[in-house]
XYZ file of N, CA and C in Angstrom:
357
model
N 153.342 110.874 119.946
C 152.324 112.204 119.736
C 151.046 111.198 119.020
N 149.663 111.978 119.712
C 148.772 111.890 118.628
C 148.226 112.777 117.558
N 147.686 111.705 116.785
C 147.294 112.720 115.350
C 146.442 113.789 116.038
N 146.414 115.100 115.039
C 145.944 115.919 115.606
C 144.573 115.640 114.925
N 143.289 116.521 115.396
C 142.142 115.945 114.555
C 142.240 116.626 113.608
N 141.254 116.166 112.869
C 140.695 116.372 111.202
C 140.592 118.283 111.120
N 139.482 118.785 112.130
C 139.295 120.036 112.107
C 139.557 120.583 113.526
N 140.106 121.661 113.629
C 140.158 122.245 115.014
C 138.733 123.145 115.431
N 138.972 123.565 116.270
C 137.892 124.130 116.654
C 138.253 125.642 117.476
N 139.029 126.095 116.780
C 139.824 127.748 117.437
C 140.236 128.438 116.402
N 140.114 129.508 115.917
C 140.855 130.371 114.855
C 142.215 130.257 115.181
N 142.601 130.263 116.513
C 144.352 130.762 116.980
C 144.854 128.802 116.283
N 143.970 128.169 116.072
C 144.661 127.109 115.660
C 144.815 127.431 114.016
N 143.997 128.014 113.242
C 143.775 128.221 112.085
C 143.276 129.272 111.895
N 143.956 129.995 111.751
C 142.911 131.944 110.833
C 142.283 131.459 109.688
N 142.878 130.620 108.827
C 142.291 130.573 107.559
C 141.211 129.265 107.811
N 139.919 129.505 107.772
C 138.990 128.253 107.567
C 138.151 128.193 106.584
N 136.866 127.114 107.238
C 135.854 127.230 105.817
C 135.024 127.760 106.650
N 135.180 128.686 105.982
C 134.278 130.319 106.146
C 133.814 130.708 105.517
N 133.430 132.077 105.323
C 132.590 132.880 104.435
C 133.589 133.458 103.561
N 134.840 133.754 103.243
C 135.924 134.000 102.641
C 136.740 132.946 101.438
N 136.813 133.687 100.173
C 137.619 132.770 99.067
C 136.740 131.758 99.086
N 137.817 130.568 98.526
C 136.977 129.390 97.731
C 136.056 128.310 98.702
N 136.530 129.025 99.658
C 135.660 128.119 100.591
C 134.111 128.010 101.104
N 134.437 129.918 100.640
C 133.223 130.491 101.316
C 132.191 130.329 99.950
N 132.760 130.420 98.810
C 131.527 130.375 97.546
C 131.209 128.692 96.928
N 132.078 127.687 97.887
C 131.221 126.145 97.825
C 130.852 126.256 99.165
N 130.356 126.884 99.991
C 129.242 127.346 101.260
C 127.788 127.263 100.395
N 128.386 128.652 99.779
C 127.300 129.353 99.164
C 126.679 128.755 98.015
N 127.945 127.803 97.389
C 126.689 126.600 96.310
C 126.063 125.970 96.759
N 126.376 125.297 97.912
C 125.742 124.113 98.580
C 124.817 124.861 99.381
N 124.192 125.769 99.633
C 123.253 126.726 99.819
C 121.913 126.849 99.087
N 122.046 126.857 98.073
C 121.509 126.549 96.583
C 120.667 125.105 96.678
N 121.839 124.258 97.347
C 120.591 122.986 97.098
C 120.315 122.466 98.633
N 119.795 123.183 99.424
C 119.146 123.114 100.649
C 118.102 121.888 100.899
N 117.538 121.522 99.355
C 116.488 120.249 99.386
C 117.299 119.185 99.573
N 118.456 118.389 99.132
C 119.487 117.884 98.947
C 118.743 116.598 99.558
N 118.941 115.159 99.429
C 119.170 114.146 100.241
C 119.718 114.287 101.816
N 120.817 114.701 101.433
C 121.848 114.875 102.878
C 121.473 115.673 103.522
N 120.605 117.012 103.008
C 119.953 118.031 103.856
C 119.175 117.467 104.520
N 118.408 116.435 104.084
C 117.166 115.868 104.347
C 116.971 115.112 105.689
N 118.334 114.127 105.200
C 118.555 113.146 106.233
C 119.076 113.537 107.447
N 119.753 114.975 106.917
C 120.625 115.680 108.443
C 119.668 116.289 109.412
N 118.430 116.170 108.960
C 117.118 117.278 109.606
C 117.511 116.635 110.955
N 116.875 115.359 111.186
C 116.736 115.341 112.827
C 118.181 115.639 113.213
N 119.013 115.547 112.638
C 120.548 115.915 113.246
C 120.629 117.364 113.826
N 120.081 118.207 113.141
C 120.070 119.622 113.339
C 119.207 119.335 114.488
N 117.554 118.728 114.192
C 117.035 119.329 115.559
C 117.384 118.721 116.780
N 118.173 118.195 116.827
C 119.138 117.762 118.202
C 120.300 118.397 118.625
N 120.494 119.104 117.841
C 121.766 120.067 118.318
C 121.056 120.970 119.546
N 122.146 121.180 120.753
C 121.953 122.215 121.337
C 123.050 123.290 121.325
N 122.413 124.356 121.667
C 123.388 125.411 121.474
C 124.650 125.676 121.736
N 124.976 124.236 122.781
C 126.525 124.940 122.544
C 127.203 123.710 121.456
N 126.525 122.872 121.277
C 126.868 121.985 120.256
C 126.546 122.860 118.674
N 125.993 123.291 118.710
C 125.896 124.230 117.504
C 127.181 125.236 117.444
N 127.581 126.217 118.497
C 128.009 126.953 118.404
C 129.593 126.243 118.359
N 130.128 124.969 118.637
C 131.411 124.553 118.191
C 131.219 123.601 116.753
N 130.259 123.208 116.523
C 130.445 123.456 115.212
C 130.228 124.664 113.905
N 129.912 125.583 114.611
C 130.430 127.073 113.370
C 131.796 127.305 113.597
N 132.190 126.989 114.444
C 133.478 127.117 114.737
C 135.069 125.993 114.021
N 134.392 125.060 113.554
C 135.273 124.223 113.270
C 135.633 124.879 112.111
N 137.329 124.626 112.107
C 138.224 125.073 110.997
C 139.176 123.853 110.450
N 139.376 124.140 109.365
C 140.523 123.185 108.479
C 141.611 123.723 109.028
N 142.688 122.645 109.678
C 143.884 122.955 109.666
C 144.468 123.583 108.670
N 145.679 124.373 109.171
C 146.094 125.194 108.174
C 146.876 124.151 106.528
N 147.293 123.572 107.321
C 148.115 122.083 106.057
C 146.925 121.806 104.617
N 145.403 121.623 105.391
C 144.700 121.094 105.091
C 144.412 122.578 103.741
N 144.329 123.513 104.190
C 143.427 124.609 103.735
C 144.498 124.833 103.119
N 145.691 124.506 103.037
C 146.834 125.195 101.728
C 146.536 124.265 100.681
N 146.154 123.253 101.018
C 146.021 121.858 99.593
C 144.741 122.447 99.355
N 143.858 122.577 99.612
C 142.882 122.938 99.075
C 142.895 124.100 98.055
N 143.544 124.835 98.506
C 143.887 126.679 97.835
C 144.468 125.656 96.344
N 146.235 124.953 96.943
C 146.624 124.629 95.740
C 145.857 123.278 94.546
N 145.230 122.727 94.942
C 144.054 121.674 94.055
C 143.256 122.904 93.620
N 142.380 123.534 94.156
C 141.835 124.651 93.523
C 142.312 125.387 92.545
N 143.787 126.302 92.741
C 144.326 126.534 91.855
C 144.229 125.962 90.326
N 145.148 124.834 90.931
C 145.183 123.607 89.645
C 144.119 123.580 89.054
N 142.597 122.862 89.334
C 141.477 122.748 88.956
C 141.195 123.954 88.030
N 141.456 125.402 88.459
C 140.957 126.505 87.635
C 142.200 126.266 86.357
N 143.364 125.708 86.695
C 144.365 125.642 85.542
C 143.997 125.097 84.562
N 143.064 123.207 85.175
C 142.945 122.625 84.228
C 144.202 121.918 84.170
N 145.065 121.592 85.043
C 145.737 120.818 85.642
C 145.705 119.439 86.236
N 145.140 119.500 86.633
C 144.600 118.602 87.954
C 145.114 116.947 87.507
N 145.998 116.163 88.384
C 146.222 114.661 87.432
C 144.518 114.038 88.349
N 144.265 112.905 87.833
C 143.716 111.896 87.969
C 143.344 111.696 89.865
N 144.287 111.700 90.052
C 144.703 111.495 91.822
C 144.889 113.005 92.423
N 144.767 113.751 92.177
C 144.706 115.428 92.673
C 142.905 115.425 92.395
N 142.370 115.239 91.533
C 141.019 115.757 90.955
C 140.186 114.718 91.845
N 140.428 113.479 92.510
C 139.556 112.516 93.174
C 140.183 112.964 95.033
N 140.967 113.709 95.120
C 141.520 114.303 96.356
C 140.769 115.158 96.341
N 140.662 116.577 95.500
C 140.286 117.730 95.565
C 138.464 117.331 95.872
N 137.911 116.490 94.842
C 136.155 115.897 95.192
C 136.221 115.276 96.673
N 137.050 114.636 97.165
C 136.764 114.701 98.418
C 136.969 115.671 99.380
N 137.745 116.303 99.171
C 137.775 117.557 100.218
C 136.395 119.000 99.764
N 135.830 118.596 98.654
C 134.652 118.962 98.021
C 133.430 118.723 98.710
N 133.327 117.250 98.935
C 132.422 116.592 99.011
C 132.300 116.880 101.091
N 133.213 116.964 101.737
C 133.317 117.269 102.950
C 132.873 118.538 103.153
N 133.419 119.596 102.456
C 133.164 120.904 102.529
C 131.557 121.289 102.301
N 130.981 120.444 101.303
C 129.621 120.446 101.321
C 128.902 119.728 102.196
N 129.259 118.600 103.175
C 128.845 118.180 104.099
C 128.807 119.243 104.989
N 129.927 119.538 105.809
C 130.308 121.027 106.825
C 129.393 121.975 106.740
N 129.119 122.551 105.444
C 128.231 123.942 104.887
C 127.056 123.253 105.521
N 126.097 122.108 105.208
C 124.754 121.652 105.262
C 124.838 121.643 106.942
N 125.554 121.081 107.274
C 125.722 121.075 108.938
C 126.087 122.358 109.865
N 126.791 122.967 109.094
C 126.900 124.510 109.707
C 125.835 125.390 109.373
N 125.074 125.390 108.548
C 123.749 126.140 107.959
C 122.823 125.544 109.207
N 122.803 124.149 109.744
C 121.975 123.723 110.396
C 122.067 124.358 111.925
N 123.471 124.451 112.398
C 124.258 124.952 113.529
C 123.664 126.336 113.748
N 123.697 127.161 112.686
C 123.544 128.967 112.393
C 122.263 128.974 112.736
N 121.180 127.820 112.251
C 120.144 128.507 112.516
C 119.049 128.121 113.961
N 119.787 127.467 114.302
C 119.576 126.860 116.114
C 120.300 128.103 116.877
N 121.498 128.661 116.407
C 121.918 129.506 117.086
C 120.864 131.194 116.912
N 120.379 131.407 115.705
C 119.547 132.261 115.386
C 118.568 132.117 116.198
N 117.625 131.169 116.613
C 116.882 131.194 117.331
C 116.933 131.236 118.815
N 118.327 131.182 119.045
C 118.503 131.467 120.473
C 118.315 133.276 120.822
N 117.960 133.431 121.946
C 117.293 134.587 122.524
C 118.949 135.553 122.719
N 119.002 136.687 122.552
C 120.346 137.855 122.236
C 121.047 137.566 121.333
N 120.943 136.675 120.115
C 122.316 136.380 119.445
C 121.665 136.870 118.503
N 122.868 137.535 117.909
C 122.465 138.766 116.596
C 122.383 138.137 115.403
């Protein structure tokens, strides 16, 4: 059996996602504050190369439920101050990926906003 991809592209695969709700949404909003970061600037050519279809696929990326559950668990432990060193490293890895995806998805949303007939 092939391993599942790290991020599903359908809400049917996981209704909880890297979305605008909850902890992940707060992280995405925080990443938008630093829109002039190095990674944002380095991804600018990537954003310009996105087609509308690719942009829609990126905006629809969702974390598998087991990863979202783990993120929620680590976030709670972090808020309680009870993360082990290993858990903190894992949590920071998730945060880096979420930050990266937030920037990529913001670029994708900008492409879609320029599409005729898009809300």
